[in-house]
PDB file of C-alpha atoms in Angstrom:
ATOM      1  CA  UNK A 287      -0.088   0.307  -0.309  1.00  0.00           C
ATOM      2  CA  UNK A 288       0.749   3.460  -0.516  1.00  0.00           C
ATOM      3  CA  UNK A 289      -0.367   5.762   1.597  1.00  0.00           C
ATOM      4  CA  UNK A 290      -0.592   9.483   2.441  1.00  0.00           C
ATOM      5  CA  UNK A 291      -2.440  12.539   4.193  1.00  0.00           C
ATOM      6  CA  UNK A 292      -3.840  15.293   2.688  1.00  0.00           C
ATOM      7  CA  UNK A 293      -5.854  18.585   4.195  1.00  0.00           C
ATOM      8  CA  UNK A 294      -5.010  21.795   4.787  1.00  0.00           C
ATOM      9  CA  UNK A 295      -2.886  22.213   7.701  1.00  0.00           C
ATOM     10  CA  UNK A 296      -4.786  20.831  11.270  1.00  0.00           C
ATOM     11  CA  UNK A 297      -7.289  19.180   8.964  1.00  0.00           C
ATOM     12  CA  UNK A 298      -5.565  16.352   7.479  1.00  0.00           C
ATOM     13  CA  UNK A 299      -7.401  13.083   7.170  1.00  0.00           C
ATOM     14  CA  UNK A 300      -5.347   9.993   5.641  1.00  0.00           C
ATOM     15  CA  UNK A 301      -5.304   8.685   2.310  1.00  0.00           C
ATOM     16  CA  UNK A 302      -4.900   5.486   0.507  1.00  0.00           C
ATOM     17  CA  UNK A 303      -3.400   5.408  -3.204  1.00  0.00           C
ATOM     18  CA  UNK A 304      -4.463   2.495  -5.728  1.00  0.00           C
ATOM     19  CA  UNK A 305      -4.433   1.479  -9.368  1.00  0.00           C
ATOM     20  CA  UNK A 306      -3.095   5.686  -9.513  1.00  0.00           C
ATOM     21  CA  UNK A 307      -5.766   6.958  -7.920  1.00  0.00           C
ATOM     22  CA  UNK A 308      -5.903   8.479  -4.574  1.00  0.00           C
ATOM     23  CA  UNK A 309      -8.701   7.942  -2.313  1.00  0.00           C
ATOM     24  CA  UNK A 310      -9.741   9.431   0.815  1.00  0.00           C
ATOM     25  CA  UNK A 311      -9.919   6.734   3.622  1.00  0.00           C
ATOM     26  CA  UNK A 312     -10.790   8.971   6.850  1.00  0.00           C
ATOM     27  CA  UNK A 313     -13.789   6.752   6.778  1.00  0.00           C
ATOM     28  CA  UNK A 314     -11.837   3.623   8.193  1.00  0.00           C
ATOM     29  CA  UNK A 315     -11.922   5.805  11.476  1.00  0.00           C
ATOM     30  CA  UNK A 316      -7.944   6.629  12.010  1.00  0.00           C
ATOM     31  CA  UNK A 317      -5.569   8.330  11.027  1.00  0.00           C
ATOM     32  CA  UNK A 318      -1.255   7.308  10.395  1.00  0.00           C
ATOM     33  CA  UNK A 319      -0.963   7.517  13.829  1.00  0.00           C
ATOM     34  CA  UNK A 320       2.053   5.681  16.291  1.00  0.00           C
ATOM     35  CA  UNK A 321      -1.716   4.060  17.588  1.00  0.00           C
ATOM     36  CA  UNK A 322      -2.415   2.737  14.051  1.00  0.00           C
ATOM     37  CA  UNK A 323       0.656   1.450  13.574  1.00  0.00           C
ATOM     38  CA  UNK A 324       1.169  -0.577  16.546  1.00  0.00           C
ATOM     39  CA  UNK A 325      -2.348  -1.902  16.598  1.00  0.00           C
ATOM     40  CA  UNK A 326      -1.910  -4.027  13.770  1.00  0.00           C
ATOM     41  CA  UNK A 327      -3.140  -1.102  11.529  1.00  0.00           C
ATOM     42  CA  UNK A 328      -1.694  -1.927   8.084  1.00  0.00           C
ATOM     43  CA  UNK A 329      -3.297  -4.798   8.186  1.00  0.00           C
ATOM     44  CA  UNK A 330      -6.831  -3.768   9.438  1.00  0.00           C
ATOM     45  CA  UNK A 331      -6.869  -0.730   6.441  1.00  0.00           C
ATOM     46  CA  UNK A 332      -6.177  -3.406   4.210  1.00  0.00           C
ATOM     47  CA  UNK A 333      -9.349  -6.214   4.870  1.00  0.00           C
ATOM     48  CA  UNK A 334     -11.115  -2.704   5.125  1.00  0.00           C
ATOM     49  CA  UNK A 335     -10.281  -1.580   1.864  1.00  0.00           C
ATOM     50  CA  UNK A 336     -11.695  -4.985   0.919  1.00  0.00           C
ATOM     51  CA  UNK A 337     -14.853  -4.458   1.384  1.00  0.00           C
ATOM     52  CA  UNK A 338     -14.938  -0.126   1.261  1.00  0.00           C
ATOM     53  CA  UNK A 339     -13.020   0.332  -1.975  1.00  0.00           C
ATOM     54  CA  UNK A 340     -15.744   1.469  -3.746  1.00  0.00           C
ATOM     55  CA  UNK A 341     -17.483   3.740  -1.599  1.00  0.00           C
ATOM     56  CA  UNK A 342     -13.704   5.696  -1.291  1.00  0.00           C
ATOM     57  CA  UNK A 343     -14.468   8.808  -2.278  1.00  0.00           C
ATOM     58  CA  UNK A 344     -11.532  10.427  -5.140  1.00  0.00           C
ATOM     59  CA  UNK A 345      -9.456  12.646  -4.197  1.00  0.00           C
ATOM     60  CA  UNK A 346      -8.360  15.731  -6.946  1.00  0.00           C
ATOM     61  CA  UNK A 347      -4.313  15.408  -7.439  1.00  0.00           C
ATOM     62  CA  UNK A 348      -4.287  19.556  -6.386  1.00  0.00           C
ATOM     63  CA  UNK A 349      -5.321  18.004  -2.573  1.00  0.00           C
ATOM     64  CA  UNK A 350      -2.221  19.809  -0.683  1.00  0.00           C
ATOM     65  CA  UNK A 351      -0.597  16.410   0.893  1.00  0.00           C
ATOM     66  CA  UNK A 352       0.596  16.573   4.489  1.00  0.00           C
ATOM     67  CA  UNK A 353       3.056  14.527   6.426  1.00  0.00           C
ATOM     68  CA  UNK A 354       2.155  10.630   5.396  1.00  0.00           C
ATOM     69  CA  UNK A 355       2.723   9.988   9.867  1.00  0.00           C
ATOM     70  CA  UNK A 356       0.825  12.012  11.794  1.00  0.00           C
ATOM     71  CA  UNK A 357       3.215  13.206  15.204  1.00  0.00           C
ATOM     72  CA  UNK A 358       5.955  10.407  15.077  1.00  0.00           C
ATOM     73  CA  UNK A 359       7.509  10.277  17.933  1.00  0.00           C
ATOM     74  CA  UNK A 360      11.040  11.026  16.959  1.00  0.00           C
ATOM     75  CA  UNK A 361      13.385  11.512  13.557  1.00  0.00           C
ATOM     76  CA  UNK A 362      16.589   9.810  14.254  1.00  0.00           C
ATOM     77  CA  UNK A 363      18.931  10.469  11.578  1.00  0.00           C
ATOM     78  CA  UNK A 364      21.682   8.524  10.671  1.00  0.00           C
ATOM     79  CA  UNK A 365      25.420  10.759   9.527  1.00  0.00           C
ATOM     80  CA  UNK A 366      27.823  10.594   6.671  1.00  0.00           C
ATOM     81  CA  UNK A 367      26.390   6.810   6.073  1.00  0.00           C
ATOM     82  CA  UNK A 368      27.114   7.148   2.161  1.00  0.00           C
ATOM     83  CA  UNK A 369      30.688   6.687   1.417  1.00  0.00           C
ATOM     84  CA  UNK A 370      30.808   9.736  -1.136  1.00  0.00           C
ATOM     85  CA  UNK A 371      29.269  11.566   1.259  1.00  0.00           C
ATOM     86  CA  UNK A 372      31.818  10.774   3.956  1.00  0.00           C
ATOM     87  CA  UNK A 373      34.456  11.764   1.405  1.00  0.00           C
ATOM     88  CA  UNK A 374      32.848  15.613   0.435  1.00  0.00           C
ATOM     89  CA  UNK A 375      33.191  16.289   3.716  1.00  0.00           C
ATOM     90  CA  UNK A 376      36.159  15.719   4.097  1.00  0.00           C
ATOM     91  CA  UNK A 377      35.128  12.964   7.209  1.00  0.00           C
ATOM     92  CA  UNK A 378      36.468   9.869   7.539  1.00  0.00           C
ATOM     93  CA  UNK A 379      34.405   6.705   7.115  1.00  0.00           C
ATOM     94  CA  UNK A 380      32.319   5.791  10.669  1.00  0.00           C
ATOM     95  CA  UNK A 381      32.866   3.247  12.470  1.00  0.00           C
ATOM     96  CA  UNK A 382      29.546   2.671  14.462  1.00  0.00           C
ATOM     97  CA  UNK A 383      26.433   4.460  13.008  1.00  0.00           C
ATOM     98  CA  UNK A 384      26.769   8.726  13.896  1.00  0.00           C
ATOM     99  CA  UNK A 385      22.795   9.430  15.292  1.00  0.00           C
ATOM    100  CA  UNK A 386      21.335  13.040  15.429  1.00  0.00           C
ATOM    101  CA  UNK A 387      17.690  13.632  16.294  1.00  0.00           C
ATOM    102  CA  UNK A 388      15.871  15.961  14.366  1.00  0.00           C
ATOM    103  CA  UNK A 389      12.947  17.710  15.932  1.00  0.00           C
ATOM    104  CA  UNK A 390       9.517  16.504  15.143  1.00  0.00           C
ATOM    105  CA  UNK A 391       8.001  20.144  14.775  1.00  0.00           C
ATOM    106  CA  UNK A 392      10.330  20.325  11.674  1.00  0.00           C
ATOM    107  CA  UNK A 393       7.740  17.854   9.658  1.00  0.00           C
ATOM    108  CA  UNK A 394       6.169  19.143   7.210  1.00  0.00           C
ATOM    109  CA  UNK A 395       4.006  18.188   3.920  1.00  0.00           C
ATOM    110  CA  UNK A 396       6.027  17.137   0.582  1.00  0.00           C
ATOM    111  CA  UNK A 397       5.612  20.141  -1.341  1.00  0.00           C
ATOM    112  CA  UNK A 398       4.749  22.289   1.349  1.00  0.00           C
ATOM    113  CA  UNK A 399       7.504  25.421   1.085  1.00  0.00           C
ATOM    114  CA  UNK A 400      11.401  25.861   2.665  1.00  0.00           C
ATOM    115  CA  UNK A 401      11.059  28.659   5.182  1.00  0.00           C
ATOM    116  CA  UNK A 402      14.762  29.616   5.091  1.00  0.00           C
ATOM    117  CA  UNK A 403      15.512  30.479   8.862  1.00  0.00           C
ATOM    118  CA  UNK A 404      16.340  34.042  10.130  1.00  0.00           C
ATOM    119  CA  UNK A 405      20.225  35.486   9.686  1.00  0.00           C
ATOM    120  CA  UNK A 406      20.628  31.722   7.927  1.00  0.00           C
ATOM    121  CA  UNK A 407      23.371  31.825   4.846  1.00  0.00           C
ATOM    122  CA  UNK A 408      23.725  27.772   4.623  1.00  0.00           C
ATOM    123  CA  UNK A 409      20.637  26.436   4.146  1.00  0.00           C
ATOM    124  CA  UNK A 410      21.531  23.115   2.108  1.00  0.00           C
ATOM    125  CA  UNK A 411      19.942  19.675   1.009  1.00  0.00           C
ATOM    126  CA  UNK A 412      19.767  16.456   1.412  1.00  0.00           C
ATOM    127  CA  UNK A 413      17.398  13.522  -0.358  1.00  0.00           C
ATOM    128  CA  UNK A 414      17.228  10.758   2.202  1.00  0.00           C
ATOM    129  CA  UNK A 415      15.513   7.090   2.315  1.00  0.00           C
ATOM    130  CA  UNK A 416      13.782   6.864   5.869  1.00  0.00           C
ATOM    131  CA  UNK A 417      12.271   4.145   7.511  1.00  0.00           C
ATOM    132  CA  UNK A 418       9.911   3.942   8.884  1.00  0.00           C
ATOM    133  CA  UNK A 419       9.019   1.539  12.354  1.00  0.00           C
ATOM    134  CA  UNK A 420       5.878  -0.740  11.952  1.00  0.00           C
ATOM    135  CA  UNK A 421       5.888  -2.068  15.908  1.00  0.00           C
ATOM    136  CA  UNK A 422       7.997  -1.095  19.429  1.00  0.00           C
ATOM    137  CA  UNK A 423      11.602  -2.210  18.493  1.00  0.00           C
ATOM    138  CA  UNK A 424      13.867  -2.455  22.468  1.00  0.00           C
ATOM    139  CA  UNK A 425      17.574  -4.925  21.783  1.00  0.00           C
ATOM    140  CA  UNK A 426      16.270  -5.830  17.811  1.00  0.00           C
ATOM    141  CA  UNK A 427      18.845  -8.605  16.174  1.00  0.00           C
ATOM    142  CA  UNK A 428      19.799  -7.936  13.390  1.00  0.00           C
ATOM    143  CA  UNK A 429      18.372 -11.216  11.924  1.00  0.00           C
ATOM    144  CA  UNK A 430      14.732 -10.427  12.484  1.00  0.00           C
ATOM    145  CA  UNK A 431      15.344  -6.962  12.518  1.00  0.00           C
ATOM    146  CA  UNK A 432      13.034  -6.711   9.300  1.00  0.00           C
ATOM    147  CA  UNK A 433       9.982  -7.762  11.525  1.00  0.00           C
ATOM    148  CA  UNK A 434       9.263  -4.249  12.690  1.00  0.00           C
ATOM    149  CA  UNK A 435       9.751  -2.449   9.475  1.00  0.00           C
ATOM    150  CA  UNK A 436       6.542  -1.186   8.135  1.00  0.00           C
ATOM    151  CA  UNK A 437       7.554   0.552   4.302  1.00  0.00           C
ATOM    152  CA  UNK A 438       9.951   3.274   3.515  1.00  0.00           C
ATOM    153  CA  UNK A 439       9.391   7.297   3.177  1.00  0.00           C
ATOM    154  CA  UNK A 440      11.339  10.240   1.055  1.00  0.00           C
ATOM    155  CA  UNK A 441      12.809  12.573   3.855  1.00  0.00           C
ATOM    156  CA  UNK A 442      14.514  15.335   2.522  1.00  0.00           C
ATOM    157  CA  UNK A 443      16.597  15.708   5.764  1.00  0.00           C
ATOM    158  CA  UNK A 444      17.553  19.737   5.055  1.00  0.00           C
ATOM    159  CA  UNK A 445      20.493  21.391   7.224  1.00  0.00           C
ATOM    160  CA  UNK A 446      21.742  24.927   7.810  1.00  0.00           C
ATOM    161  CA  UNK A 447      25.232  24.005   7.906  1.00  0.00           C
ATOM    162  CA  UNK A 448      26.251  26.970   9.931  1.00  0.00           C
ATOM    163  CA  UNK A 449      24.395  26.411  12.986  1.00  0.00           C
ATOM    164  CA  UNK A 450      25.603  22.482  12.332  1.00  0.00           C
ATOM    165  CA  UNK A 451      28.935  23.306  12.228  1.00  0.00           C
ATOM    166  CA  UNK A 452      30.514  26.845  13.074  1.00  0.00           C
ATOM    167  CA  UNK A 453      28.526  26.966  16.654  1.00  0.00           C
ATOM    168  CA  UNK A 454      28.972  24.809  19.733  1.00  0.00           C
ATOM    169  CA  UNK A 455      26.904  22.091  20.695  1.00  0.00           C
ATOM    170  CA  UNK A 456      25.178  19.663  18.430  1.00  0.00           C
ATOM    171  CA  UNK A 457      23.750  18.837  14.930  1.00  0.00           C
ATOM    172  CA  UNK A 458      20.565  19.092  15.773  1.00  0.00           C
ATOM    173  CA  UNK A 459      20.472  23.127  16.512  1.00  0.00           C
ATOM    174  CA  UNK A 460      20.896  22.975  12.153  1.00  0.00           C
ATOM    175  CA  UNK A 461      18.546  20.030  11.763  1.00  0.00           C
ATOM    176  CA  UNK A 462      15.296  21.246  13.239  1.00  0.00           C
ATOM    177  CA  UNK A 463      14.274  24.714  11.857  1.00  0.00           C
ATOM    178  CA  UNK A 464      10.520  24.737  10.802  1.00  0.00           C
ATOM    179  CA  UNK A 465       9.776  23.525   6.794  1.00  0.00           C
ATOM    180  CA  UNK A 466      13.168  21.279   7.192  1.00  0.00           C
ATOM    181  CA  UNK A 467      11.728  17.767   7.365  1.00  0.00           C
ATOM    182  CA  UNK A 468       9.250  17.638   4.557  1.00  0.00           C
ATOM    183  CA  UNK A 469       8.338  13.786   4.149  1.00  0.00           C
ATOM    184  CA  UNK A 470       6.335  11.923   1.582  1.00  0.00           C
ATOM    185  CA  UNK A 471       4.543  11.557  -0.497  1.00  0.00           C
ATOM    186  CA  UNK A 472       3.449   8.560   0.795  1.00  0.00           C
ATOM    187  CA  UNK A 473       4.551   5.928   3.248  1.00  0.00           C
ATOM    188  CA  UNK A 474       4.689   2.947   0.710  1.00  0.00           C
ATOM    189  CA  UNK A 475       4.818  -0.509   2.185  1.00  0.00           C
ATOM    190  CA  UNK A 476       7.956  -2.968   2.482  1.00  0.00           C
ATOM    191  CA  UNK A 477       6.152  -5.331   0.676  1.00  0.00           C
ATOM    192  CA  UNK A 478       6.288  -2.992  -2.371  1.00  0.00           C
ATOM    193  CA  UNK A 479      10.045  -2.479  -2.893  1.00  0.00           C
ATOM    194  CA  UNK A 480      11.657  -5.681  -3.797  1.00  0.00           C
ATOM    195  CA  UNK A 481      15.578  -4.087  -2.379  1.00  0.00           C
ATOM    196  CA  UNK A 482      15.549  -0.898  -0.523  1.00  0.00           C
ATOM    197  CA  UNK A 483      19.120  -1.945  -0.918  1.00  0.00           C
ATOM    198  CA  UNK A 484      19.139  -0.844  -4.526  1.00  0.00           C
ATOM    199  CA  UNK A 485      17.350   2.638  -5.006  1.00  0.00           C
ATOM    200  CA  UNK A 486      18.112   5.620  -7.101  1.00  0.00           C
ATOM    201  CA  UNK A 487      17.654   8.385  -5.031  1.00  0.00           C
ATOM    202  CA  UNK A 488      17.462  11.797  -6.670  1.00  0.00           C
ATOM    203  CA  UNK A 489      17.552  16.042  -6.246  1.00  0.00           C
ATOM    204  CA  UNK A 490      17.747  18.654  -8.663  1.00  0.00           C
ATOM    205  CA  UNK A 491      17.702  22.644  -7.813  1.00  0.00           C
ATOM    206  CA  UNK A 492      16.256  24.812 -10.432  1.00  0.00           C
ATOM    207  CA  UNK A 493      15.969  21.770 -12.412  1.00  0.00           C
ATOM    208  CA  UNK A 494      20.025  21.046 -12.556  1.00  0.00           C
ATOM    209  CA  UNK A 495      21.363  17.429 -10.994  1.00  0.00           C
ATOM    210  CA  UNK A 496      22.932  18.278  -7.792  1.00  0.00           C
ATOM    211  CA  UNK A 497      22.446  14.652  -6.591  1.00  0.00           C
ATOM    212  CA  UNK A 498      22.437  11.062  -8.218  1.00  0.00           C
ATOM    213  CA  UNK A 499      22.845   8.143  -5.585  1.00  0.00           C
ATOM    214  CA  UNK A 500      21.787   4.329  -4.794  1.00  0.00           C
ATOM    215  CA  UNK A 501      20.449   3.241  -1.630  1.00  0.00           C
ATOM    216  CA  UNK A 502      23.282   0.237  -3.055  1.00  0.00           C
ATOM    217  CA  UNK A 503      26.041   2.228  -1.107  1.00  0.00           C
ATOM    218  CA  UNK A 504      24.993   2.567   2.574  1.00  0.00           C
ATOM    219  CA  UNK A 505      27.496   1.708   4.222  1.00  0.00           C
ATOM    220  CA  UNK A 506      25.336   0.612   7.314  1.00  0.00           C
ATOM    221  CA  UNK A 507      22.647  -1.013   5.950  1.00  0.00           C
ATOM    222  CA  UNK A 508      18.727  -0.970   7.042  1.00  0.00           C
ATOM    223  CA  UNK A 509      18.781  -4.175   8.986  1.00  0.00           C
ATOM    224  CA  UNK A 510      21.909  -2.999  10.764  1.00  0.00           C
ATOM    225  CA  UNK A 511      20.293   0.699  11.923  1.00  0.00           C
ATOM    226  CA  UNK A 512      17.113  -1.182  12.905  1.00  0.00           C
ATOM    227  CA  UNK A 513      19.005  -3.324  15.637  1.00  0.00           C
ATOM    228  CA  UNK A 514      21.470  -0.942  16.363  1.00  0.00           C
ATOM    229  CA  UNK A 515      18.691   1.882  17.176  1.00  0.00           C
ATOM    230  CA  UNK A 516      17.548  -0.750  19.292  1.00  0.00           C
ATOM    231  CA  UNK A 517      19.761  -1.345  21.149  1.00  0.00           C
ATOM    232  CA  UNK A 518      20.171   2.641  22.670  1.00  0.00           C
ATOM    233  CA  UNK A 519      16.536   3.483  22.740  1.00  0.00           C
ATOM    234  CA  UNK A 520      13.085   1.930  21.746  1.00  0.00           C
ATOM    235  CA  UNK A 521      12.147   2.775  18.651  1.00  0.00           C
ATOM    236  CA  UNK A 522       8.391   3.380  18.612  1.00  0.00           C
ATOM    237  CA  UNK A 523       5.802   2.691  16.052  1.00  0.00           C
ATOM    238  CA  UNK A 524       5.764   5.516  13.200  1.00  0.00           C
ATOM    239  CA  UNK A 525       8.886   6.237  14.050  1.00  0.00           C
ATOM    240  CA  UNK A 526      11.275   7.528  11.112  1.00  0.00           C
ATOM    241  CA  UNK A 527      14.772   6.215  10.448  1.00  0.00           C
ATOM    242  CA  UNK A 528      16.443   8.711   8.059  1.00  0.00           C
ATOM    243  CA  UNK A 529      19.175   6.470   6.953  1.00  0.00           C
ATOM    244  CA  UNK A 530      21.511   9.210   5.444  1.00  0.00           C
ATOM    245  CA  UNK A 531      22.836  11.308   2.021  1.00  0.00           C
ATOM    246  CA  UNK A 532      24.770  10.370  -1.183  1.00  0.00           C
ATOM    247  CA  UNK A 533      27.308  13.107  -2.585  1.00  0.00           C
ATOM    248  CA  UNK A 534      26.690  16.240  -4.199  1.00  0.00           C
ATOM    249  CA  UNK A 535      25.264  18.587  -1.186  1.00  0.00           C
ATOM    250  CA  UNK A 536      25.462  22.246  -1.424  1.00  0.00           C
ATOM    251  CA  UNK A 537      28.752  21.749   1.180  1.00  0.00           C
ATOM    252  CA  UNK A 538      30.457  19.645  -0.557  1.00  0.00           C
ATOM    253  CA  UNK A 539      30.499  22.095  -4.249  1.00  0.00           C
ATOM    254  CA  UNK A 540      33.313  24.180  -4.578  1.00  0.00           C
ATOM    255  CA  UNK A 541      32.433  26.991  -4.088  1.00  0.00           C
ATOM    256  CA  UNK A 542      29.690  25.739  -1.607  1.00  0.00           C
ATOM    257  CA  UNK A 543      26.253  26.183  -2.987  1.00  0.00           C
ATOM    258  CA  UNK A 544      23.260  27.049  -0.548  1.00  0.00           C
ATOM    259  CA  UNK A 545      20.072  27.659  -1.473  1.00  0.00           C
ATOM    260  CA  UNK A 546      18.330  31.346  -1.985  1.00  0.00           C
ATOM    261  CA  UNK A 547      15.274  32.634  -1.696  1.00  0.00           C
ATOM    262  CA  UNK A 548      12.586  31.489  -4.835  1.00  0.00           C
ATOM    263  CA  UNK A 549      14.935  28.561  -5.895  1.00  0.00           C
ATOM    264  CA  UNK A 550      12.915  25.263  -6.377  1.00  0.00           C
ATOM    265  CA  UNK A 551      13.976  21.900  -5.183  1.00  0.00           C
ATOM    266  CA  UNK A 552      13.096  18.619  -6.727  1.00  0.00           C
ATOM    267  CA  UNK A 553      13.581  15.094  -5.181  1.00  0.00           C
ATOM    268  CA  UNK A 554      12.183  11.418  -5.457  1.00  0.00           C
ATOM    269  CA  UNK A 555      13.375   8.302  -4.818  1.00  0.00           C
ATOM    270  CA  UNK A 556      12.618   5.073  -7.444  1.00  0.00           C
ATOM    271  CA  UNK A 557       9.388   3.424  -5.835  1.00  0.00           C
ATOM    272  CA  UNK A 558       8.777   6.024  -3.178  1.00  0.00           C
ATOM    273  CA  UNK A 559       7.497   9.244  -5.830  1.00  0.00           C
ATOM    274  CA  UNK A 560       8.905  12.776  -5.778  1.00  0.00           C
ATOM    275  CA  UNK A 561       8.332  15.799  -4.134  1.00  0.00           C
ATOM    276  CA  UNK A 562       8.837  19.892  -5.156  1.00  0.00           C
ATOM    277  CA  UNK A 563       9.755  22.778  -2.041  1.00  0.00           C
ATOM    278  CA  UNK A 564       9.705  26.506  -3.115  1.00  0.00           C
ATOM    279  CA  UNK A 565      12.543  28.094  -1.097  1.00  0.00           C
ATOM    280  CA  UNK A 566      11.030  31.176   0.707  1.00  0.00           C
ATOM    281  CA  UNK A 567      12.823  33.618   3.002  1.00  0.00           C
ATOM    282  CA  UNK A 568      11.824  33.527   6.340  1.00  0.00           C
ATOM    283  CA  UNK A 569       9.631  36.328   7.600  1.00  0.00           C
TER     284      UNK A 569
END
């Protein structure tokens, strides 16, 4: 299944993409929340659709899309997880995953505007594969880790490099500005992804390709990341693990390139859809 959410901010509803048609499934009675994933929501929704799909209203393609997950408890991000990105960042390959958090207040819909933060001069882009957790994971082995994965989502891990790297403290300051986590368009369930470690991911700025990579180049693969993180924290249903970005971020260019008001950023992952953000200055 491909799950999405639609509607104006504060009034979003759940939907499903079926045979390329966007269907309103709000009659199912549940949003795509932690409780939905924790209580076998994917299977229950699938069964409900068998009986009610013909009754689901079809949506216009112009409908605003929201984050396909409503209020996940956390976004856990993995830094320097592609060899080529570590090289362009002039950093050694990590011996263990580099972990940081991204505030959930930064989540927006896939095509919502990017708001360049106040006093920012180094806002950057990062196309990433997000892994959506399907049930509580604590001290999970690598062999069983995929049993805890519900699906996958496209994420643009926007970063303000000065806030992140040039000011004291942790990376989270440069990662958590409002609008810095557009998610979606869909959560694509894992049964629809033949090989999560062979997906093309790409990003353009004003039509020019900046990133063009493949998840085959992940240093730490999805099962390892789920298992590894679960040794330090409980991963809750609906949580997102953002698995890192390939080469081509603005910081890696010579000279560096950063986002300006008026820029248009488009990105996508094979099988997971694409998104587009228009950059606007903070007001």
